[in-house]
Amino acid sequence: MIRTIFAACSLSIACISSVFAQAKAPMKIKGNMAVIEGTVTRSYVKNVKLYKAYEGNYKELATAVLDEKGSYAFAVPDPKEGFYYVSDCMGGGKEISTRIYLKPGTSMILNLKDDNYEMITQSPENIALDKWQQFDTVITKPAYQFWSDRVGYTGVFPVIEAFTPKVAAFKKQLKTKNEKFNNLMDFVVDDDVEAAAMNFLATPRVKHPDSTTVFPAIYATIKQDKKYCDARILQLGDGARRIGMYASYCQRKDKVSYKDFGYGVNLFCNDSIKGAFIVFNLRSFRTFDDLQKTVVEPYSKYLVTDSMKAKVALHQKTLATLATGEKAIEFSFPDINGKNVSMKDLKGKVVLVDVWATWCGPCRGELPHLQKLEDELKDKNVAFISMSTDLEKDKEKWKNMIAEKQMGGIQLFTNGPNNVFSEYYKVNTIPRFLVFDQEGKIVSADAPRPSEPALKDLLLKTLNK
């Protein structure tokens, strides 16, 4: 049975007969093809995807639909040597990608199990890679599969402390006759450990460390002057994410504002890495003006590939409708009494919109500042609009909180984060504040928060135009 293929690049990846996937040894192949076959035992998984690493990201090559026995297989003609990834397509933030190494002639059985995998191969590179990945599971599993066990730092830090001294000696066991692979693995082993340590701090836990916590020694060595001076990290499918995570770690360590984009760019001494960092962070730019001022004008020289340039250009195009002076989108949402309020009802007023939700801690943290600002400008021609993105099931909770906190302004209910306003203005994190002028035009689609004096200054400046 030949499977339908779904290719996302110029390669013709065949999802070959699952008969091979039932074998107990990798199939023997001739020529420049590489073959991956296996079974999946993870619940609810219906498809398996094959990715390659491209500029620090996962680039999808093909999708295989599991047969009735849970088997799959891929045949890759003349693969470019390097890391590839087989993913279980589970989704919901729980997708697990297994890293493999392909070159022409590689053949393997890769069985994806509930929380690990089984690899059968004669490939020296994959034997070494598998040996390392099984060895470092003790730190990567709690670091990445946090949804299954959100163990706190008290359970993980001793494990990290005990594990890291063993790494240098273990690396010596991973040498092959392939110097290209050896050079890459020499970097990857160390970076895997650092990435796991950083990811543990960046994901949900039952208990996070505080200022009194004694950290494992590795945390003192992660930050280095001008890190990643070559581009090997971009040969990893999650390389761009690791770059971003490293920048966030350094910002917290140095107490640098997340808004200082130049700090992040200048952490790296390789132009390709700088470009990958810029592209990775594009989603954090919510207005055209901010993107131009913060990224395009000072740092476009670091967009060293056509792919990087194209991604920035696409984001520019996407944000063009959110630029200062563009007309606001029309909306209509019910207030707490069920009366619909629209943008046109507010014409002639400066409008401050607060997108929030009852469950959002940072949103609640801004509430006293918002109430203070509203009181200070109560005699001004400013409309304070609070748009709740709570779902219908939490509507009573929304009403109760308005009463309990004595929230002023115009309170609107949007019935979820996928409302027309949030979609149009690309509200992917909350709280989010937006300012519109008296003519219903955008002043800022990503305004300062009420806790920042800059918001009051912006409102007064808009009033005086």
Coordinates of C-alpha atoms in Angstrom, one line a residue:
M1 CA 0.0 0.0 0.0
I2 CA 1.5 3.4 -1.1
R3 CA 0.5 6.3 1.1
T4 CA -0.5 9.8 -0.1
I5 CA 2.4 12.2 0.5
F6 CA 2.2 15.8 1.7
A7 CA 5.4 17.6 0.9
A8 CA 6.3 21.1 2.0
C9 CA 9.5 21.4 0.0
S10 CA 11.0 20.4 -3.3
L11 CA 12.0 17.0 -2.1
S12 CA 9.7 14.1 -3.0
I13 CA 9.3 12.3 0.3
A14 CA 7.5 9.0 -0.1
C15 CA 5.4 7.5 2.8
I16 CA 6.2 3.9 1.8
S17 CA 4.5 0.7 2.5
S18 CA 3.9 -0.1 6.2
V19 CA 5.0 -3.7 5.6
F20 CA 8.6 -2.5 6.1
A21 CA 7.6 -0.9 9.4
Q22 CA 6.7 -4.3 10.9
A23 CA 10.3 -5.6 10.4
K24 CA 12.6 -6.2 13.3
A25 CA 15.6 -4.9 11.6
P26 CA 16.1 -1.8 9.3
M27 CA 15.5 -2.5 5.6
K28 CA 18.7 -2.7 3.5
I29 CA 18.8 0.1 0.9
K30 CA 20.9 1.0 -2.0
G31 CA 21.7 4.3 -3.5
N32 CA 21.2 7.7 -1.9
M33 CA 17.9 7.1 -0.2
A34 CA 17.3 7.3 3.6
V35 CA 14.5 5.3 5.2
I36 CA 12.7 5.7 8.5
E37 CA 10.1 3.2 9.6
G38 CA 8.3 2.3 12.8
T39 CA 5.2 2.1 14.9
V40 CA 3.5 4.5 17.3
T41 CA 1.9 3.5 20.6
R42 CA 1.0 7.0 21.9
S43 CA -2.7 7.4 22.4
Y44 CA -4.8 9.3 19.9
V45 CA -2.0 9.8 17.5
K46 CA -3.2 9.4 13.9
N47 CA -0.3 10.9 11.9
V48 CA 3.4 11.2 11.9
K49 CA 5.3 14.1 10.5
L50 CA 8.9 14.4 9.2
Y51 CA 10.7 17.7 9.6
K52 CA 14.2 18.9 8.7
A53 CA 16.1 21.6 10.5
Y54 CA 16.2 24.8 8.5
E55 CA 17.6 28.1 9.8
G56 CA 16.9 27.0 13.4
N57 CA 13.3 26.0 12.7
Y58 CA 11.3 22.8 11.9
K59 CA 10.6 22.7 8.2
E60 CA 7.9 20.1 7.4
L61 CA 8.7 17.6 4.7
A62 CA 5.9 15.0 4.8
T63 CA 3.0 13.5 6.7
A64 CA 2.3 9.8 7.0
V65 CA -1.1 8.5 8.2
L66 CA -0.7 5.5 10.6
D67 CA -2.2 2.3 9.3
E68 CA -4.4 0.0 11.4
K69 CA -1.4 -1.4 13.2
G70 CA 0.0 2.0 14.1
S71 CA 2.8 1.7 11.5
Y72 CA 4.4 4.4 9.3
A73 CA 7.4 4.7 7.0
F74 CA 9.2 7.5 5.1
A75 CA 11.7 7.3 2.2
V76 CA 13.8 10.4 1.7
P77 CA 15.7 10.6 -1.6
D78 CA 19.2 12.1 -1.4
P79 CA 18.7 13.8 2.0
K80 CA 21.0 16.7 2.9
E81 CA 23.1 15.5 5.8
G82 CA 22.0 16.8 9.2
F83 CA 19.3 16.6 11.8
Y84 CA 15.7 15.6 11.0
Y85 CA 12.8 15.1 13.4
V86 CA 9.9 12.6 13.5
S87 CA 6.9 14.1 15.3
D88 CA 3.8 12.4 16.7
C89 CA 1.5 15.3 15.7
M90 CA -0.3 15.1 19.1
G91 CA -0.8 18.8 19.2
G92 CA -2.2 20.8 22.1
G93 CA 1.4 21.8 23.2
K94 CA 2.2 18.1 23.8
E95 CA 3.8 17.2 20.5
I96 CA 7.0 15.2 21.0
S97 CA 9.6 15.4 18.2
T98 CA 12.4 12.8 18.1
R99 CA 15.7 14.0 16.7
I100 CA 17.5 11.7 14.2
Y101 CA 20.5 12.2 11.8
L102 CA 20.1 11.5 8.2
K103 CA 22.4 11.2 5.2
P104 CA 22.2 9.2 2.0
G105 CA 22.1 5.5 2.9
T106 CA 20.7 5.9 6.4
S107 CA 18.1 3.3 7.5
M108 CA 16.4 2.9 10.8
I109 CA 13.4 1.6 12.7
L110 CA 12.0 4.3 15.0
N111 CA 9.2 3.2 17.3
L112 CA 7.5 6.1 19.2
K113 CA 6.4 5.0 22.6
D114 CA 4.3 6.8 25.3
D115 CA 7.1 8.9 26.7
N116 CA 10.2 7.8 24.8
Y117 CA 11.3 6.0 21.7
E118 CA 13.1 2.9 20.5
M119 CA 15.7 3.1 17.7
I120 CA 17.1 0.2 15.8
T121 CA 19.8 1.1 13.3
Q122 CA 23.3 0.4 12.1
S123 CA 24.0 4.0 11.5
P124 CA 27.0 5.1 13.6
E125 CA 25.7 8.6 13.9
N126 CA 22.3 7.6 15.1
I127 CA 23.8 5.0 17.5
A128 CA 25.8 7.8 19.1
L129 CA 22.9 10.3 19.0
D130 CA 20.5 7.7 20.5
K131 CA 23.1 6.9 23.3
W132 CA 23.2 10.6 24.2
Q133 CA 19.5 11.2 24.0
Q134 CA 18.7 8.2 26.3
F135 CA 21.4 9.4 28.7
D136 CA 20.1 12.9 29.0
T137 CA 16.5 11.9 29.4
V138 CA 16.9 12.3 33.1
I139 CA 17.0 16.1 32.6
T140 CA 15.2 16.6 29.3
K141 CA 12.0 14.8 30.4
P142 CA 11.2 17.0 33.4
A143 CA 12.4 20.1 31.4
Y144 CA 10.2 19.6 28.3
Q145 CA 7.3 17.2 29.2
F146 CA 6.1 19.5 31.9
W147 CA 2.4 18.8 31.3
S148 CA 2.8 15.2 32.6
D149 CA 4.7 16.2 35.8
R150 CA 5.1 19.8 36.8
V151 CA 7.7 18.9 39.4
G152 CA 9.2 21.9 41.2
Y153 CA 12.8 23.0 41.4
T154 CA 13.4 21.1 44.6
G155 CA 13.0 17.8 42.7
V156 CA 14.9 18.8 39.6
F157 CA 17.9 20.9 40.8
P158 CA 19.6 18.0 42.6
V159 CA 19.2 15.9 39.4
I160 CA 20.8 18.6 37.2
E161 CA 23.6 19.1 39.7
A162 CA 24.4 15.4 39.7
F163 CA 24.1 15.1 35.9
T164 CA 26.2 17.9 34.5
P165 CA 29.6 16.7 35.8
K166 CA 29.1 13.4 33.9
V167 CA 28.7 15.1 30.5
A168 CA 32.3 15.8 29.6
A169 CA 33.3 12.1 30.0
F170 CA 30.2 10.9 28.3
K171 CA 30.9 13.0 25.2
K172 CA 34.0 10.9 24.5
Q173 CA 31.8 7.9 23.9
L174 CA 30.0 9.6 21.0
K175 CA 32.9 9.8 18.5
T176 CA 32.4 8.3 15.0
K177 CA 34.4 8.3 11.8
N178 CA 32.2 11.2 10.6
E179 CA 34.0 14.4 11.6
K180 CA 31.1 16.6 10.4
F181 CA 28.8 14.8 12.8
N182 CA 31.4 14.8 15.6
N183 CA 31.8 18.6 15.4
L184 CA 28.1 19.1 15.5
M185 CA 27.5 16.7 18.4
D186 CA 30.4 18.3 20.4
F187 CA 28.3 21.5 20.4
V188 CA 24.9 19.9 20.6
V189 CA 25.6 17.9 23.8
D190 CA 26.5 21.0 25.8
D191 CA 23.7 23.1 24.3
D192 CA 21.1 20.3 25.0
V193 CA 22.1 20.5 28.7
E194 CA 21.9 24.3 28.8
A195 CA 18.6 24.4 26.9
A196 CA 17.0 21.9 29.3
A197 CA 18.2 23.9 32.3
M198 CA 16.7 27.1 30.8
N199 CA 13.5 25.5 29.7
F200 CA 12.9 24.2 33.2
L201 CA 12.8 27.8 34.4
A202 CA 10.6 29.0 31.6
T203 CA 7.8 26.5 31.9
P204 CA 4.9 26.0 34.3
R205 CA 5.9 24.4 37.7
V206 CA 4.3 23.7 41.0
K207 CA 7.1 25.7 42.6
H208 CA 9.7 28.1 41.1
P209 CA 13.0 29.1 42.7
D210 CA 13.2 32.5 44.4
S211 CA 16.0 34.9 45.4
T212 CA 17.1 32.6 48.2
T213 CA 17.4 29.5 46.1
V214 CA 20.9 28.0 45.5
F215 CA 21.0 27.1 41.8
P216 CA 23.0 24.3 40.2
A217 CA 26.5 25.4 39.0
I218 CA 25.5 25.2 35.3
Y219 CA 23.3 28.3 35.7
A220 CA 26.3 30.4 36.4
T221 CA 28.0 29.4 33.2
I222 CA 25.1 29.6 30.7
K223 CA 25.5 33.4 30.0
Q224 CA 28.7 34.1 28.1
D225 CA 30.1 37.1 26.4
K226 CA 29.2 37.0 22.7
K227 CA 27.7 33.5 22.7
Y228 CA 27.1 31.4 19.5
C229 CA 29.9 32.8 17.4
D230 CA 29.2 30.1 14.7
A231 CA 25.9 29.0 13.3
R232 CA 25.8 25.4 14.4
I233 CA 22.7 26.1 16.6
L234 CA 20.8 26.8 13.4
Q235 CA 21.3 23.2 12.4
L236 CA 18.8 22.3 15.2
G237 CA 15.0 22.3 14.6
D238 CA 14.5 24.2 17.8
G239 CA 17.7 26.4 17.4
A240 CA 15.8 29.7 17.0
R241 CA 13.7 28.9 20.1
R242 CA 16.9 28.2 22.0
I243 CA 18.4 31.5 20.9
G244 CA 15.2 33.3 22.1
M245 CA 15.2 31.4 25.4
Y246 CA 18.9 32.3 26.0
A247 CA 18.1 36.0 25.4
S248 CA 15.2 35.9 27.9
Y249 CA 17.4 34.1 30.4
C250 CA 20.1 36.8 30.1
Q251 CA 17.6 39.6 30.3
R252 CA 16.3 38.2 33.6
K253 CA 19.7 37.7 34.9
D254 CA 20.9 41.2 34.0
K255 CA 17.6 42.8 35.0
V256 CA 17.2 44.2 31.5
S257 CA 13.7 45.2 30.3
Y258 CA 12.1 42.8 27.8
K259 CA 11.5 45.9 25.6
D260 CA 15.3 46.4 25.1
F261 CA 15.5 44.5 21.8
G262 CA 19.0 45.7 21.0
Y263 CA 20.2 44.0 24.2
G264 CA 19.1 40.7 22.7
V265 CA 20.5 41.2 19.3
N266 CA 23.9 42.2 20.7
L267 CA 24.2 39.1 22.8
F268 CA 25.3 37.2 19.7
C269 CA 28.4 37.6 17.6
N270 CA 27.2 35.8 14.4
D271 CA 25.1 37.7 11.9
S272 CA 23.0 34.6 11.0
I273 CA 22.2 34.1 14.7
K274 CA 21.3 37.8 15.0
G275 CA 19.0 37.4 12.0
A276 CA 17.4 34.2 13.4
F277 CA 16.8 36.0 16.7
I278 CA 15.1 38.9 14.9
V279 CA 12.8 36.5 13.0
F280 CA 12.0 34.4 16.0
N281 CA 10.8 37.6 17.8
L282 CA 8.7 39.0 15.0
R283 CA 5.4 38.1 16.8
S284 CA 6.3 40.3 19.7
F285 CA 6.0 43.4 17.4
R286 CA 2.3 44.3 17.3
T287 CA 2.4 47.6 15.4
F288 CA 4.0 48.6 12.1
D289 CA 5.7 51.6 13.6
D290 CA 7.3 49.6 16.4
L291 CA 8.5 47.0 13.9
Q292 CA 10.1 49.6 11.6
K293 CA 11.7 51.6 14.5
T294 CA 12.9 48.7 16.6
V295 CA 13.9 46.1 13.9
V296 CA 13.9 47.2 10.3
E297 CA 15.8 50.5 10.5
P298 CA 18.6 49.4 12.9
Y299 CA 19.0 45.7 12.2
S300 CA 17.9 44.8 8.7
K301 CA 21.5 44.2 7.8
Y302 CA 21.4 41.0 9.9
L303 CA 18.7 39.5 7.7
V304 CA 21.3 37.5 5.8
T305 CA 19.1 35.0 3.9
D306 CA 16.2 35.4 1.5
S307 CA 14.0 33.5 3.9
M308 CA 14.7 35.9 6.8
K309 CA 14.0 38.9 4.6
A310 CA 10.7 37.3 3.3
K311 CA 9.4 36.7 6.8
V312 CA 10.1 40.2 7.9
A313 CA 8.4 41.6 4.8
L314 CA 5.4 39.4 5.4
H315 CA 5.1 40.7 9.0
Q316 CA 5.4 44.3 7.7
K317 CA 2.6 43.6 5.3
T318 CA 0.5 42.0 8.1
L319 CA 1.0 45.0 10.4
A320 CA 0.5 47.7 7.8
T321 CA -3.2 47.9 8.7
L322 CA -2.3 48.5 12.3
A323 CA -0.1 51.5 11.7
T324 CA -0.7 54.9 13.4
G325 CA -3.3 56.8 11.5
E326 CA -5.1 53.7 10.1
K327 CA -8.9 53.5 10.6
A328 CA -10.0 51.4 13.6
I329 CA -11.9 48.2 12.9
E330 CA -15.6 48.4 13.7
F331 CA -16.8 46.2 16.6
S332 CA -20.0 45.7 18.6
F333 CA -20.0 43.9 21.9
P334 CA -22.6 43.8 24.8
D335 CA -21.9 45.7 28.0
I336 CA -22.8 44.3 31.5
N337 CA -26.5 45.2 30.9
G338 CA -26.6 43.6 27.5
K339 CA -26.6 46.8 25.5
N340 CA -24.3 46.7 22.4
V341 CA -21.5 49.2 22.2
S342 CA -19.7 49.9 19.0
M343 CA -16.7 51.9 17.8
K344 CA -18.9 54.4 16.0
D345 CA -20.7 55.1 19.3
L346 CA -17.4 56.4 20.7
K347 CA -16.6 58.8 17.8
G348 CA -15.4 62.2 19.1
K349 CA -13.7 60.7 22.1
V350 CA -10.2 59.5 22.7
V351 CA -10.6 55.7 23.3
L352 CA -8.5 53.5 25.6
V353 CA -9.2 49.8 25.1
D354 CA -8.0 47.3 27.7
V355 CA -8.2 43.7 26.5
W356 CA -8.2 41.4 29.6
A357 CA -9.7 38.4 31.3
T358 CA -10.7 37.5 34.9
W359 CA -8.2 34.7 35.1
C360 CA -5.2 36.9 34.0
G361 CA -3.0 37.8 36.9
P362 CA -1.1 40.6 35.1
C363 CA -4.5 42.0 34.1
R364 CA -5.6 42.2 37.7
G365 CA -2.3 43.8 38.6
E366 CA -3.0 46.7 36.2
L367 CA -6.5 47.3 37.5
P368 CA -5.6 49.7 40.4
H369 CA -3.4 51.7 38.0
L370 CA -6.2 51.8 35.4
Q371 CA -8.7 53.0 38.0
K372 CA -6.3 55.7 39.1
L373 CA -5.8 56.8 35.5
E374 CA -9.5 56.9 34.9
D375 CA -10.1 59.0 38.0
E376 CA -7.3 61.5 36.9
L377 CA -8.9 61.9 33.5
K378 CA -12.5 61.8 34.5
D379 CA -13.1 65.4 33.3
K380 CA -11.4 64.7 30.0
N381 CA -13.0 63.4 26.8
V382 CA -11.6 59.9 27.1
A383 CA -13.6 56.6 26.9
F384 CA -12.2 53.8 29.0
I385 CA -13.2 50.4 27.4
S386 CA -12.5 47.1 29.0
M387 CA -13.0 44.1 26.8
S388 CA -13.2 40.8 28.6
T389 CA -12.0 37.7 26.6
D390 CA -13.6 35.4 29.1
L391 CA -15.8 32.6 27.7
E392 CA -19.6 32.4 28.1
K393 CA -19.2 29.9 30.9
D394 CA -17.3 32.5 32.9
K395 CA -19.7 35.4 32.3
E396 CA -21.1 35.4 35.9
K397 CA -17.5 35.4 37.2
W398 CA -16.9 38.5 35.0
K399 CA -20.0 40.3 36.3
N400 CA -19.1 39.4 39.9
M401 CA -15.5 40.7 39.5
I402 CA -16.8 44.0 38.0
A403 CA -19.0 44.5 41.1
E404 CA -16.4 43.3 43.6
K405 CA -13.6 45.5 42.2
Q406 CA -15.9 48.4 41.5
M407 CA -14.5 48.6 37.9
G408 CA -15.5 51.7 36.0
G409 CA -15.5 52.6 32.4
I410 CA -17.5 50.7 29.8
Q411 CA -17.3 46.9 30.4
L412 CA -17.7 44.8 27.3
F413 CA -18.0 41.0 27.0
T414 CA -16.4 39.5 23.8
N415 CA -17.0 35.8 24.6
G416 CA -13.5 34.4 24.1
P417 CA -10.1 35.3 22.7
N418 CA -11.1 34.6 19.1
N419 CA -13.3 37.7 18.9
V420 CA -13.1 40.0 15.9
F421 CA -11.3 42.7 17.8
S422 CA -8.6 40.4 19.2
E423 CA -8.1 38.6 15.9
Y424 CA -7.8 41.9 13.9
Y425 CA -5.3 43.5 16.3
K426 CA -3.4 40.2 16.8
V427 CA -3.9 40.1 20.6
N428 CA -2.1 36.9 21.5
T429 CA -1.1 38.0 25.1
I430 CA -3.0 40.0 27.7
P431 CA -3.3 42.6 29.1
R432 CA -3.1 44.6 25.9
F433 CA -3.9 48.3 25.7
L434 CA -4.8 50.2 22.5
V435 CA -5.4 53.9 22.0
F436 CA -7.6 55.5 19.3
D437 CA -8.1 59.2 18.5
Q438 CA -11.3 61.3 18.2
E439 CA -11.7 60.3 14.6
G440 CA -11.5 56.6 15.2
K441 CA -8.0 56.2 14.0
I442 CA -5.2 54.2 15.5
V443 CA -2.8 56.1 17.8
S444 CA -1.2 52.9 19.2
A445 CA -2.2 49.3 18.7
D446 CA 0.2 48.3 21.5
A447 CA 0.1 51.2 24.0
P448 CA 2.0 51.4 27.4
R449 CA 0.2 49.9 30.4
P450 CA -1.6 52.1 33.0
S451 CA 1.3 51.4 35.4
E452 CA 3.6 53.2 33.0
P453 CA 3.4 57.1 33.0
A454 CA 3.8 57.0 29.3
L455 CA 0.2 55.9 28.8
K456 CA -1.2 59.0 30.5
D457 CA 1.2 61.2 28.5
L458 CA 0.0 59.5 25.3
L459 CA -3.7 60.1 26.1
L460 CA -3.1 63.8 27.0
K461 CA -1.1 64.3 23.8
T462 CA -3.9 62.7 21.7
L463 CA -6.5 64.9 23.4
N464 CA -4.5 68.0 22.6
K465 CA -4.1 67.3 18.9

